[in-house]
């Protein structure tokens, strides 16, 4: 996860940024993990689509 203030990488469970001391809310960490999950789902769907196309072509 990245600090919304200084954009440096911080721990997912951090309560504040160790570089700039910006307070991190629980919701910000949740939003970050939801973005990552969404990205993984899109990649998996793309892979499934590619495999389906290759099966149809072959």
mmCIF file of N, CA, C and O in Angstrom:
data_model
loop_
_atom_site.group_PDB
_atom_site.id
_atom_site.type_symbol
_atom_site.label_atom_id
_atom_site.label_comp_id
_atom_site.label_asym_id
_atom_site.label_seq_id
_atom_site.Cartn_x
_atom_site.Cartn_y
_atom_site.Cartn_z
ATOM 1 N N UNK A 1 0.847 -1.172 0.000
ATOM 2 C CA UNK A 1 0.000 0.000 0.000
ATOM 3 C C UNK A 1 0.894 1.237 0.000
ATOM 4 O O UNK A 1 2.014 1.209 0.484
ATOM 5 N N UNK A 2 0.381 2.325 -0.549
ATOM 6 C CA UNK A 2 1.142 3.570 -0.611
ATOM 7 C C UNK A 2 0.498 4.627 0.275
ATOM 8 O O UNK A 2 -0.716 4.688 0.412
ATOM 9 N N UNK A 3 1.339 5.451 0.844
ATOM 10 C CA UNK A 3 0.859 6.576 1.648
ATOM 11 C C UNK A 3 0.170 7.576 0.719
ATOM 12 O O UNK A 3 0.738 7.960 -0.307
ATOM 13 N N UNK A 4 -1.049 8.007 1.059
ATOM 14 C CA UNK A 4 -1.731 8.970 0.191
ATOM 15 C C UNK A 4 -1.080 10.350 0.191
ATOM 16 O O UNK A 4 -1.307 11.146 -0.717
ATOM 17 N N UNK A 5 -0.237 10.618 1.169
ATOM 18 C CA UNK A 5 0.406 11.924 1.266
ATOM 19 C C UNK A 5 1.741 11.966 0.511
ATOM 20 O O UNK A 5 1.918 12.775 -0.393
ATOM 21 N N UNK A 6 2.665 11.073 0.854
ATOM 22 C CA UNK A 6 4.008 11.118 0.250
ATOM 23 C C UNK A 6 4.215 10.075 -0.849
ATOM 24 O O UNK A 6 5.249 10.065 -1.498
ATOM 25 N N UNK A 7 3.245 9.164 -1.017
ATOM 26 C CA UNK A 7 3.249 8.141 -2.074
ATOM 27 C C UNK A 7 4.329 7.077 -1.899
ATOM 28 O O UNK A 7 4.609 6.324 -2.813
ATOM 29 N N UNK A 8 4.924 6.987 -0.720
ATOM 30 C CA UNK A 8 5.911 5.936 -0.456
ATOM 31 C C UNK A 8 5.199 4.666 -0.021
ATOM 32 O O UNK A 8 4.086 4.704 0.500
ATOM 33 N N UNK A 9 5.861 3.539 -0.246
ATOM 34 C CA UNK A 9 5.276 2.252 0.118
ATOM 35 C C UNK A 9 5.331 2.062 1.634
ATOM 36 O O UNK A 9 6.369 2.282 2.259
ATOM 37 N N UNK A 10 4.184 1.663 2.207
ATOM 38 C CA UNK A 10 4.092 1.412 3.644
ATOM 39 C C UNK A 10 3.428 0.059 3.873
ATOM 40 O O UNK A 10 2.861 -0.523 2.950
ATOM 41 N N UNK A 11 3.484 -0.420 5.095
ATOM 42 C CA UNK A 11 2.861 -1.691 5.428
ATOM 43 C C UNK A 11 1.347 -1.589 5.315
ATOM 44 O O UNK A 11 0.763 -0.534 5.573
ATOM 45 N N UNK A 12 0.692 -2.693 4.951
ATOM 46 C CA UNK A 12 -0.764 -2.694 4.796
ATOM 47 C C UNK A 12 -1.495 -2.399 6.097
ATOM 48 O O UNK A 12 -2.587 -1.850 6.083
ATOM 49 N N UNK A 13 -0.919 -2.768 7.227
ATOM 50 C CA UNK A 13 -1.594 -2.567 8.512
ATOM 51 C C UNK A 13 -1.071 -1.345 9.265
ATOM 52 O O UNK A 13 -1.313 -1.210 10.455
ATOM 53 N N UNK A 14 -0.386 -0.449 8.572
ATOM 54 C CA UNK A 14 0.180 0.739 9.223
ATOM 55 C C UNK A 14 -0.920 1.701 9.652
ATOM 56 O O UNK A 14 -1.911 1.882 8.955
ATOM 57 N N UNK A 15 -0.728 2.306 10.822
ATOM 58 C CA UNK A 15 -1.676 3.310 11.311
ATOM 59 C C UNK A 15 -1.241 4.707 10.898
ATOM 60 O O UNK A 15 -2.036 5.638 10.895
ATOM 61 N N UNK A 16 0.032 4.840 10.566
ATOM 62 C CA UNK A 16 0.556 6.103 10.065
ATOM 63 C C UNK A 16 1.769 5.815 9.181
ATOM 64 O O UNK A 16 2.376 4.755 9.259
ATOM 65 N N UNK A 17 2.109 6.749 8.322
ATOM 66 C CA UNK A 17 3.257 6.595 7.433
ATOM 67 C C UNK A 17 4.537 6.804 8.232
ATOM 68 O O UNK A 17 4.676 7.800 8.952
ATOM 69 N N UNK A 18 5.471 5.868 8.107
ATOM 70 C CA UNK A 18 6.714 6.001 8.866
ATOM 71 C C UNK A 18 7.656 7.048 8.261
ATOM 72 O O UNK A 18 8.634 7.429 8.877
ATOM 73 N N UNK A 19 7.338 7.555 7.068
ATOM 74 C CA UNK A 19 8.185 8.552 6.425
ATOM 75 C C UNK A 19 7.700 9.984 6.683
ATOM 76 O O UNK A 19 8.495 10.866 6.955
ATOM 77 N N UNK A 20 6.373 10.183 6.599
ATOM 78 C CA UNK A 20 5.858 11.539 6.757
ATOM 79 C C UNK A 20 4.888 11.675 7.933
ATOM 80 O O UNK A 20 4.357 12.757 8.162
ATOM 81 N N UNK A 21 4.614 10.586 8.651
ATOM 82 C CA UNK A 21 3.735 10.549 9.827
ATOM 83 C C UNK A 21 2.272 10.844 9.488
ATOM 84 O O UNK A 21 1.483 11.184 10.358
ATOM 85 N N UNK A 22 1.893 10.695 8.238
ATOM 86 C CA UNK A 22 0.508 10.901 7.840
ATOM 87 C C UNK A 22 -0.349 9.772 8.404
ATOM 88 O O UNK A 22 -0.024 8.599 8.243
ATOM 89 N N UNK A 23 -1.466 10.089 9.066
ATOM 90 C CA UNK A 23 -2.323 9.027 9.621
ATOM 91 C C UNK A 23 -3.047 8.264 8.510
ATOM 92 O O UNK A 23 -3.576 8.871 7.582
ATOM 93 N N UNK A 24 -3.050 6.954 8.615
ATOM 94 C CA UNK A 24 -3.674 6.090 7.616
ATOM 95 C C UNK A 24 -4.946 5.516 8.214
ATOM 96 O O UNK A 24 -4.921 4.913 9.281
ATOM 97 N N UNK A 25 -6.055 5.689 7.528
ATOM 98 C CA UNK A 25 -7.311 5.126 8.030
ATOM 99 C C UNK A 25 -7.441 3.681 7.573
ATOM 100 O O UNK A 25 -6.826 3.255 6.600
ATOM 101 N N UNK A 26 -8.260 2.927 8.253
ATOM 102 C CA UNK A 26 -8.498 1.525 7.897
ATOM 103 C C UNK A 26 -9.132 1.441 6.527
ATOM 104 O O UNK A 26 -8.828 0.553 5.741
ATOM 105 N N UNK A 27 -9.988 2.383 6.183
ATOM 106 C CA UNK A 27 -10.681 2.368 4.901
ATOM 107 C C UNK A 27 -9.698 2.495 3.737
ATOM 108 O O UNK A 27 -9.874 1.868 2.705
ATOM 109 N N UNK A 28 -8.626 3.274 3.887
ATOM 110 C CA UNK A 28 -7.656 3.435 2.809
ATOM 111 C C UNK A 28 -6.986 2.111 2.496
ATOM 112 O O UNK A 28 -6.774 1.780 1.341
ATOM 113 N N UNK A 29 -6.642 1.333 3.495
ATOM 114 C CA UNK A 29 -6.037 0.033 3.278
ATOM 115 C C UNK A 29 -6.994 -0.921 2.605
ATOM 116 O O UNK A 29 -6.618 -1.709 1.746
ATOM 117 N N UNK A 30 -8.275 -0.851 2.972
ATOM 118 C CA UNK A 30 -9.293 -1.708 2.375
ATOM 119 C C UNK A 30 -9.486 -1.368 0.903
ATOM 120 O O UNK A 30 -9.615 -2.253 0.067
ATOM 121 N N UNK A 31 -9.500 -0.085 0.586
ATOM 122 C CA UNK A 31 -9.651 0.330 -0.806
ATOM 123 C C UNK A 31 -8.495 -0.192 -1.648
ATOM 124 O O UNK A 31 -8.694 -0.646 -2.773
ATOM 125 N N UNK A 32 -7.295 -0.132 -1.110
ATOM 126 C CA UNK A 32 -6.112 -0.619 -1.823
ATOM 127 C C UNK A 32 -6.228 -2.111 -2.094
ATOM 128 O O UNK A 32 -5.952 -2.575 -3.193
ATOM 129 N N UNK A 33 -6.630 -2.885 -1.093
ATOM 130 C CA UNK A 33 -6.740 -4.334 -1.290
ATOM 131 C C UNK A 33 -7.873 -4.658 -2.258
ATOM 132 O O UNK A 33 -7.774 -5.609 -3.029
ATOM 133 N N UNK A 34 -8.949 -3.874 -2.254
ATOM 134 C CA UNK A 34 -10.031 -4.095 -3.215
ATOM 135 C C UNK A 34 -9.560 -3.828 -4.638
ATOM 136 O O UNK A 34 -9.951 -4.530 -5.562
ATOM 137 N N UNK A 35 -8.727 -2.824 -4.828
ATOM 138 C CA UNK A 35 -8.171 -2.547 -6.157
ATOM 139 C C UNK A 35 -7.315 -3.719 -6.623
ATOM 140 O O UNK A 35 -7.376 -4.116 -7.779
ATOM 141 N N UNK A 36 -6.502 -4.273 -5.720
ATOM 142 C CA UNK A 36 -5.658 -5.402 -6.079
ATOM 143 C C UNK A 36 -6.494 -6.620 -6.447
ATOM 144 O O UNK A 36 -6.185 -7.319 -7.407
ATOM 145 N N UNK A 37 -7.551 -6.892 -5.687
ATOM 146 C CA UNK A 37 -8.424 -8.021 -5.986
ATOM 147 C C UNK A 37 -9.103 -7.829 -7.334
ATOM 148 O O UNK A 37 -9.206 -8.769 -8.122
ATOM 149 N N UNK A 38 -9.552 -6.630 -7.607
ATOM 150 C CA UNK A 38 -10.198 -6.336 -8.877
ATOM 151 C C UNK A 38 -9.230 -6.540 -10.035
ATOM 152 O O UNK A 38 -9.596 -7.083 -11.076
ATOM 153 N N UNK A 39 -7.998 -6.137 -9.863
ATOM 154 C CA UNK A 39 -6.976 -6.293 -10.894
ATOM 155 C C UNK A 39 -6.715 -7.778 -11.158
ATOM 156 O O UNK A 39 -6.613 -8.204 -12.312
ATOM 157 N N UNK A 40 -6.656 -8.585 -10.117
ATOM 158 C CA UNK A 40 -6.424 -10.018 -10.264
ATOM 159 C C UNK A 40 -7.583 -10.666 -11.008
ATOM 160 O O UNK A 40 -7.376 -11.496 -11.902
ATOM 161 N N UNK A 41 -8.806 -10.279 -10.674
ATOM 162 C CA UNK A 41 -9.980 -10.839 -11.345
ATOM 163 C C UNK A 41 -9.949 -10.501 -12.830
ATOM 164 O O UNK A 41 -10.219 -11.362 -13.678
ATOM 165 N N UNK A 42 -9.601 -9.274 -13.173
ATOM 166 C CA UNK A 42 -9.532 -8.885 -14.588
ATOM 167 C C UNK A 42 -8.466 -9.676 -15.330
ATOM 168 O O UNK A 42 -8.687 -10.103 -16.466
ATOM 169 N N UNK A 43 -7.335 -9.902 -14.708
ATOM 170 C CA UNK A 43 -6.266 -10.677 -15.346
ATOM 171 C C UNK A 43 -6.709 -12.118 -15.567
ATOM 172 O O UNK A 43 -6.481 -12.700 -16.637
ATOM 173 N N UNK A 44 -7.379 -12.711 -14.575
ATOM 174 C CA UNK A 44 -7.866 -14.083 -14.719
ATOM 175 C C UNK A 44 -8.919 -14.186 -15.828
ATOM 176 O O UNK A 44 -8.904 -15.142 -16.606
ATOM 177 N N UNK A 45 -9.819 -13.222 -15.901
ATOM 178 C CA UNK A 45 -10.822 -13.235 -16.965
ATOM 179 C C UNK A 45 -10.173 -13.096 -18.340
ATOM 180 O O UNK A 45 -10.581 -13.764 -19.294
ATOM 181 N N UNK A 46 -9.166 -12.263 -18.453
ATOM 182 C CA UNK A 46 -8.454 -12.108 -19.713
ATOM 183 C C UNK A 46 -7.767 -13.409 -20.118
ATOM 184 O O UNK A 46 -7.825 -13.820 -21.279
ATOM 185 N N UNK A 47 -7.152 -14.086 -19.148
ATOM 186 C CA UNK A 47 -6.496 -15.370 -19.427
ATOM 187 C C UNK A 47 -7.511 -16.404 -19.897
ATOM 188 O O UNK A 47 -7.252 -17.151 -20.851
ATOM 189 N N UNK A 48 -8.668 -16.460 -19.246
ATOM 190 C CA UNK A 48 -9.724 -17.394 -19.646
ATOM 191 C C UNK A 48 -10.193 -17.091 -21.064
ATOM 192 O O UNK A 48 -10.412 -18.009 -21.866
ATOM 193 N N UNK A 49 -10.333 -15.832 -21.392
ATOM 194 C CA UNK A 49 -10.747 -15.443 -22.726
ATOM 195 C C UNK A 49 -9.720 -15.876 -23.766
ATOM 196 O O UNK A 49 -10.067 -16.411 -24.823
ATOM 197 N N UNK A 50 -8.457 -15.661 -23.490
ATOM 198 C CA UNK A 50 -7.394 -16.048 -24.410
ATOM 199 C C UNK A 50 -7.383 -17.548 -24.618
ATOM 200 O O UNK A 50 -7.260 -18.040 -25.753
ATOM 201 N N UNK A 51 -7.533 -18.314 -23.543
ATOM 202 C CA UNK A 51 -7.561 -19.776 -23.655
ATOM 203 C C UNK A 51 -8.766 -20.207 -24.484
ATOM 204 O O UNK A 51 -8.654 -21.096 -25.349
ATOM 205 N N UNK A 52 -9.922 -19.596 -24.265
ATOM 206 C CA UNK A 52 -11.118 -19.945 -25.032
ATOM 207 C C UNK A 52 -10.914 -19.671 -26.524
ATOM 208 O O UNK A 52 -11.289 -20.488 -27.374
ATOM 209 N N UNK A 53 -10.325 -18.540 -26.852
ATOM 210 C CA UNK A 53 -10.062 -18.204 -28.247
ATOM 211 C C UNK A 53 -9.094 -19.206 -28.861
ATOM 212 O O UNK A 53 -9.294 -19.666 -29.992
ATOM 213 N N UNK A 54 -8.066 -19.572 -28.138
ATOM 214 C CA UNK A 54 -7.100 -20.545 -28.655
ATOM 215 C C UNK A 54 -7.744 -21.919 -28.879
ATOM 216 O O UNK A 54 -7.418 -22.606 -29.845
ATOM 217 N N UNK A 55 -8.654 -22.312 -28.019
ATOM 218 C CA UNK A 55 -9.353 -23.594 -28.192
ATOM 219 C C UNK A 55 -10.250 -23.545 -29.428
ATOM 220 O O UNK A 55 -10.312 -24.515 -30.204
ATOM 221 N N UNK A 56 -10.929 -22.418 -29.636
ATOM 222 C CA UNK A 56 -11.789 -22.287 -30.809
ATOM 223 C C UNK A 56 -10.978 -22.316 -32.100
ATOM 224 O O UNK A 56 -11.373 -22.928 -33.082
ATOM 225 N N UNK A 57 -9.826 -21.657 -32.093
ATOM 226 C CA UNK A 57 -8.971 -21.592 -33.288
ATOM 227 C C UNK A 57 -8.396 -22.980 -33.620
ATOM 228 O O UNK A 57 -8.300 -23.355 -34.768
ATOM 229 N N UNK A 58 -8.004 -23.717 -32.601
ATOM 230 C CA UNK A 58 -7.325 -25.003 -32.810
ATOM 231 C C UNK A 58 -8.254 -26.057 -33.256
ATOM 232 O O UNK A 58 -9.070 -26.358 -33.801
#
